[in-house]
């Protein structure tokens, strides 16, 4: 959650049961961007390690302010394997090294190479398309289509096993400030892996396994066309685990 100047942007961990815990300081985000006014934000994997990285678009709402200028630098943070976030804004490219009155931001794979690019709208300047130059070796892109659930099944989750761990994405609607990112989900895979299985939990309550999805392309997952999930080890993971498990660090243990 982005905030006004002199306030930290806020990260809340979903602990399940409709309980969220403030974890800004625990994940190294306290003080970063405190002088800026935040707008568009999101968690997306830009460096292809299946850990969601953080971006925040900044820009003041007042042309003249004693606290901070109207044009402001935005923020890019790397997720360090779920333990904390590191500020990598200076190496994010030319756009991140300059100031803007940035507002909305959305992500999508614009050139179908398995990496997420970033589209940004700012005041009084053209829309910026930031091309992700991180090389992607092997990947899969999955797009979910509901039948009993809404066609765009917001709230559905997709689980894939990659690099000896469980990776989960949840489909959301809207992101940050007046923005909507591509609904396709990209997972990085081990080099040479050709087929993957994906576990999908739909808003309707149906859980099913989609087997043998090919790497290096987009696959459409349609509700009702999967298999009984009890036939695969990937589905033995407790379905009640919340999205907070994407982070290894547990602030409740401090």
CSV table of C-alpha atoms in Angstrom, one decimal:
chain,number,residue,atom,x,y,z
A,1,UNK,CA,0.0,0.0,0.0
A,2,UNK,CA,1.5,3.4,-1.1
A,3,UNK,CA,1.2,6.5,1.1
A,4,UNK,CA,1.7,10.2,1.2
A,5,UNK,CA,5.1,11.9,2.0
A,6,UNK,CA,6.5,11.4,5.4
A,7,UNK,CA,4.7,8.0,5.6
A,8,UNK,CA,6.2,4.6,4.8
A,9,UNK,CA,4.6,2.5,2.2
A,10,UNK,CA,3.0,-0.4,3.9
A,11,UNK,CA,3.4,-4.1,3.4
A,12,UNK,CA,0.8,-6.4,5.0
A,13,UNK,CA,1.2,-10.2,5.2
A,14,UNK,CA,-1.8,-12.3,4.7
A,15,UNK,CA,-1.8,-14.7,7.7
A,16,UNK,CA,-5.1,-16.3,6.7
A,17,UNK,CA,-8.5,-16.1,8.2
A,18,UNK,CA,-8.9,-12.5,7.0
A,19,UNK,CA,-6.0,-11.4,9.3
A,20,UNK,CA,-3.2,-9.2,8.0
A,21,UNK,CA,0.0,-8.2,9.8
A,22,UNK,CA,2.0,-5.0,9.1
A,23,UNK,CA,5.4,-6.2,8.0
A,24,UNK,CA,7.0,-3.1,6.5
A,25,UNK,CA,10.0,-2.9,8.8
A,26,UNK,CA,10.5,-6.7,9.0
A,27,UNK,CA,11.0,-6.8,5.2
A,28,UNK,CA,13.4,-3.9,5.0
A,29,UNK,CA,11.0,-1.3,3.6
A,30,UNK,CA,10.9,1.2,6.5
A,31,UNK,CA,12.2,4.6,5.4
A,32,UNK,CA,12.5,3.7,1.7
A,33,UNK,CA,10.5,6.3,-0.3
A,34,UNK,CA,9.3,8.1,2.8
A,35,UNK,CA,9.9,11.5,1.2
A,36,UNK,CA,7.9,10.5,-1.9
A,37,UNK,CA,4.2,10.4,-2.7
A,38,UNK,CA,3.3,6.9,-3.9
A,39,UNK,CA,0.8,5.9,-6.6
A,40,UNK,CA,0.9,2.7,-8.7
A,41,UNK,CA,2.5,-0.3,-7.1
A,42,UNK,CA,2.6,-4.1,-7.4
A,43,UNK,CA,4.5,-7.3,-6.7
A,44,UNK,CA,5.8,-9.0,-9.8
A,45,UNK,CA,8.7,-11.3,-10.6
A,46,UNK,CA,11.1,-9.3,-12.8
A,47,UNK,CA,14.3,-11.3,-12.3
A,48,UNK,CA,12.9,-14.7,-13.0
A,49,UNK,CA,13.5,-16.4,-9.7
A,50,UNK,CA,9.7,-16.9,-8.9
A,51,UNK,CA,9.9,-14.5,-5.9
A,52,UNK,CA,7.7,-11.4,-6.4
A,53,UNK,CA,9.7,-8.1,-6.6
A,54,UNK,CA,8.2,-4.7,-5.7
A,55,UNK,CA,7.7,-1.5,-7.7
A,56,UNK,CA,6.3,1.8,-6.5
A,57,UNK,CA,5.5,4.8,-8.8
A,58,UNK,CA,6.1,8.2,-7.2
A,59,UNK,CA,5.1,11.8,-8.0
A,60,UNK,CA,3.8,14.6,-5.9
A,61,UNK,CA,0.3,16.1,-6.2
A,62,UNK,CA,1.4,19.6,-5.5
A,63,UNK,CA,3.6,21.6,-8.0
A,64,UNK,CA,5.2,23.4,-5.1
A,65,UNK,CA,6.0,21.7,-1.8
A,66,UNK,CA,8.6,22.5,0.9
A,67,UNK,CA,8.9,18.8,1.7
A,68,UNK,CA,9.7,17.2,-1.7
A,69,UNK,CA,9.6,18.1,-5.5
A,70,UNK,CA,6.8,17.5,-7.9
A,71,UNK,CA,8.9,15.2,-10.0
A,72,UNK,CA,10.2,12.2,-8.0
A,73,UNK,CA,12.2,9.0,-8.5
A,74,UNK,CA,10.2,5.8,-8.4
A,75,UNK,CA,11.2,2.6,-6.5
A,76,UNK,CA,12.3,-0.9,-7.5
A,77,UNK,CA,13.1,-3.5,-4.9
A,78,UNK,CA,14.3,-7.1,-5.3
A,79,UNK,CA,12.7,-9.9,-3.2
A,80,UNK,CA,15.7,-11.7,-1.5
A,81,UNK,CA,14.2,-15.2,-1.5
A,82,UNK,CA,11.3,-14.2,0.8
A,83,UNK,CA,13.4,-12.8,3.6
A,84,UNK,CA,13.4,-9.1,2.8
A,85,UNK,CA,13.4,-6.5,0.0
A,86,UNK,CA,16.5,-4.8,-1.3
A,87,UNK,CA,16.4,-1.4,-3.0
A,88,UNK,CA,17.8,-1.8,-6.6
A,89,UNK,CA,16.4,1.4,-8.1
A,90,UNK,CA,19.8,2.7,-9.3
A,91,UNK,CA,20.3,-0.4,-11.5
A,92,UNK,CA,16.7,-0.5,-12.8
A,93,UNK,CA,17.5,1.4,-15.9
A,94,UNK,CA,17.5,5.0,-17.2
A,95,UNK,CA,13.8,5.6,-16.3
A,96,UNK,CA,14.3,4.7,-12.7
A,97,UNK,CA,17.3,6.9,-12.4
A,98,UNK,CA,15.3,10.0,-13.4
A,99,UNK,CA,12.3,11.8,-11.8
A,100,UNK,CA,8.7,11.8,-13.0
A,101,UNK,CA,5.2,12.5,-11.9
A,102,UNK,CA,4.4,8.8,-12.2
A,103,UNK,CA,0.9,7.5,-11.6
A,104,UNK,CA,-0.3,4.2,-13.0
A,105,UNK,CA,1.7,1.1,-13.8
A,106,UNK,CA,0.9,-2.3,-15.2
A,107,UNK,CA,2.9,-5.4,-16.2
A,108,UNK,CA,2.8,-7.9,-19.0
A,109,UNK,CA,5.1,-9.9,-21.3
A,110,UNK,CA,5.0,-7.5,-24.3
A,111,UNK,CA,7.3,-9.6,-26.5
A,112,UNK,CA,6.4,-13.1,-25.4
A,113,UNK,CA,9.9,-14.0,-24.2
A,114,UNK,CA,8.9,-15.1,-20.7
A,115,UNK,CA,9.8,-11.9,-18.8
A,116,UNK,CA,7.5,-9.3,-17.5
A,117,UNK,CA,7.8,-5.8,-18.9
A,118,UNK,CA,6.5,-2.6,-17.2
A,119,UNK,CA,4.1,0.1,-18.6
A,120,UNK,CA,4.0,3.4,-16.8
A,121,UNK,CA,1.8,6.5,-17.2
A,122,UNK,CA,3.0,9.8,-15.9
A,123,UNK,CA,1.7,13.4,-16.0
A,124,UNK,CA,2.8,15.6,-18.9
A,125,UNK,CA,4.9,12.9,-20.7
A,126,UNK,CA,4.3,9.9,-23.0
A,127,UNK,CA,3.6,6.5,-21.6
A,128,UNK,CA,6.8,4.6,-20.8
A,129,UNK,CA,7.3,1.0,-21.8
A,130,UNK,CA,10.2,-0.5,-19.9
A,131,UNK,CA,11.6,-3.6,-21.5
A,132,UNK,CA,12.8,-6.3,-19.1
A,133,UNK,CA,16.3,-7.3,-20.2
A,134,UNK,CA,16.8,-10.1,-17.8
A,135,UNK,CA,17.3,-13.3,-19.8
A,136,UNK,CA,14.8,-16.0,-19.3
A,137,UNK,CA,16.1,-19.6,-19.9
A,138,UNK,CA,13.0,-21.7,-19.4
A,139,UNK,CA,9.5,-20.7,-18.5
A,140,UNK,CA,5.8,-21.3,-18.8
A,141,UNK,CA,2.9,-18.9,-19.2
A,142,UNK,CA,-0.5,-19.9,-17.9
A,143,UNK,CA,-3.8,-18.1,-18.4
A,144,UNK,CA,-6.9,-19.3,-16.5
A,145,UNK,CA,-10.5,-19.2,-17.9
A,146,UNK,CA,-13.5,-19.9,-15.7
A,147,UNK,CA,-16.6,-21.7,-16.7
A,148,UNK,CA,-18.6,-22.2,-13.5
A,149,UNK,CA,-16.4,-19.4,-12.0
A,150,UNK,CA,-16.4,-16.0,-13.7
A,151,UNK,CA,-14.6,-16.1,-17.1
A,152,UNK,CA,-11.8,-13.9,-15.5
A,153,UNK,CA,-11.5,-16.0,-12.3
A,154,UNK,CA,-10.3,-13.4,-9.9
A,155,UNK,CA,-9.1,-15.1,-6.7
A,156,UNK,CA,-8.1,-18.3,-8.3
A,157,UNK,CA,-4.6,-19.7,-7.5
A,158,UNK,CA,-2.2,-21.6,-9.6
A,159,UNK,CA,0.5,-23.8,-8.0
A,160,UNK,CA,3.6,-25.1,-9.9
A,161,UNK,CA,6.6,-27.0,-8.6
A,162,UNK,CA,9.9,-25.4,-9.8
A,163,UNK,CA,13.5,-25.4,-8.5
A,164,UNK,CA,12.5,-27.8,-5.7
A,165,UNK,CA,9.9,-25.6,-4.2
A,166,UNK,CA,6.2,-24.7,-4.5
A,167,UNK,CA,5.4,-21.5,-6.4
A,168,UNK,CA,2.0,-20.0,-6.2
A,169,UNK,CA,0.3,-17.1,-8.1
A,170,UNK,CA,-3.1,-15.6,-7.3
A,171,UNK,CA,-5.2,-13.9,-10.0
A,172,UNK,CA,-6.1,-10.3,-9.0
A,173,UNK,CA,-8.1,-7.6,-10.6
A,174,UNK,CA,-6.6,-4.2,-10.9
A,175,UNK,CA,-3.2,-3.1,-9.5
A,176,UNK,CA,-2.1,0.1,-7.9
A,177,UNK,CA,-3.5,3.3,-9.4
A,178,UNK,CA,-6.1,2.9,-12.1
A,179,UNK,CA,-4.2,0.1,-13.7
A,180,UNK,CA,-4.8,-3.5,-14.7
A,181,UNK,CA,-2.0,-5.9,-15.5
A,182,UNK,CA,-2.1,-8.9,-17.9
A,183,UNK,CA,-3.9,-11.9,-16.2
A,184,UNK,CA,-1.4,-14.4,-17.6
A,185,UNK,CA,1.0,-15.9,-15.0
A,186,UNK,CA,4.6,-16.6,-15.8
A,187,UNK,CA,6.7,-19.2,-13.9
A,188,UNK,CA,10.4,-19.7,-14.3
A,189,UNK,CA,11.4,-23.3,-14.8
A,190,UNK,CA,14.6,-25.4,-14.6
A,191,UNK,CA,16.6,-25.5,-17.8
A,192,UNK,CA,15.6,-28.4,-20.0
A,193,UNK,CA,12.3,-29.1,-18.4
A,194,UNK,CA,9.6,-29.6,-21.1
A,195,UNK,CA,6.3,-30.4,-19.3
A,196,UNK,CA,4.8,-29.2,-16.0
A,197,UNK,CA,1.7,-30.0,-13.9
A,198,UNK,CA,-0.3,-27.1,-12.5
A,199,UNK,CA,-2.7,-27.2,-9.6
A,200,UNK,CA,-5.6,-24.8,-9.9
A,201,UNK,CA,-8.1,-23.7,-7.2
A,202,UNK,CA,-11.1,-21.9,-8.7
A,203,UNK,CA,-13.4,-19.4,-7.0
A,204,UNK,CA,-16.2,-22.0,-7.5
A,205,UNK,CA,-14.5,-24.2,-4.9
A,206,UNK,CA,-13.2,-26.7,-7.6
A,207,UNK,CA,-9.6,-27.9,-7.3
A,208,UNK,CA,-8.1,-29.7,-10.2
A,209,UNK,CA,-4.8,-30.7,-11.7
A,210,UNK,CA,-3.8,-29.8,-15.3
A,211,UNK,CA,-1.0,-32.1,-16.5
A,212,UNK,CA,1.6,-32.0,-19.2
A,213,UNK,CA,1.6,-28.3,-20.0
A,214,UNK,CA,4.4,-27.4,-22.4
A,215,UNK,CA,7.2,-25.0,-21.5
A,216,UNK,CA,8.3,-22.0,-23.5
A,217,UNK,CA,4.7,-21.0,-24.5
A,218,UNK,CA,1.4,-19.9,-23.2
A,219,UNK,CA,-1.2,-22.5,-22.2
A,220,UNK,CA,-4.9,-21.8,-21.6
A,221,UNK,CA,-6.3,-23.5,-18.4
A,222,UNK,CA,-10.1,-24.0,-18.6
A,223,UNK,CA,-12.1,-24.8,-15.5
A,224,UNK,CA,-13.5,-28.3,-15.5
A,225,UNK,CA,-10.9,-29.8,-17.8
A,226,UNK,CA,-8.4,-30.9,-15.2
A,227,UNK,CA,-8.0,-34.1,-13.3
A,228,UNK,CA,-8.6,-35.3,-9.7
A,229,UNK,CA,-5.9,-33.5,-7.7
A,230,UNK,CA,-5.6,-36.4,-5.2
A,231,UNK,CA,-3.6,-38.3,-7.8
A,232,UNK,CA,-0.6,-35.9,-7.5
A,233,UNK,CA,1.9,-35.1,-4.7
A,234,UNK,CA,1.7,-31.4,-5.6
A,235,UNK,CA,-1.8,-31.3,-4.2
A,236,UNK,CA,-1.0,-32.7,-0.8
A,237,UNK,CA,0.0,-29.3,0.3
A,238,UNK,CA,-2.7,-27.9,2.6
A,239,UNK,CA,-5.1,-25.8,0.5
A,240,UNK,CA,-5.7,-23.5,3.5
A,241,UNK,CA,-2.2,-22.1,3.5
A,242,UNK,CA,-2.3,-18.4,2.8
A,243,UNK,CA,-0.4,-16.3,0.3
A,244,UNK,CA,1.9,-15.3,3.2
A,245,UNK,CA,3.9,-18.5,2.6
A,246,UNK,CA,5.5,-16.8,-0.4
A,247,UNK,CA,7.7,-15.2,2.2
A,248,UNK,CA,10.0,-17.3,4.4
A,249,UNK,CA,10.4,-14.7,7.0
A,250,UNK,CA,7.7,-14.8,9.8
A,251,UNK,CA,7.5,-11.4,11.7
A,252,UNK,CA,5.5,-13.1,14.5
A,253,UNK,CA,8.7,-14.9,15.6
A,254,UNK,CA,10.5,-11.6,16.4
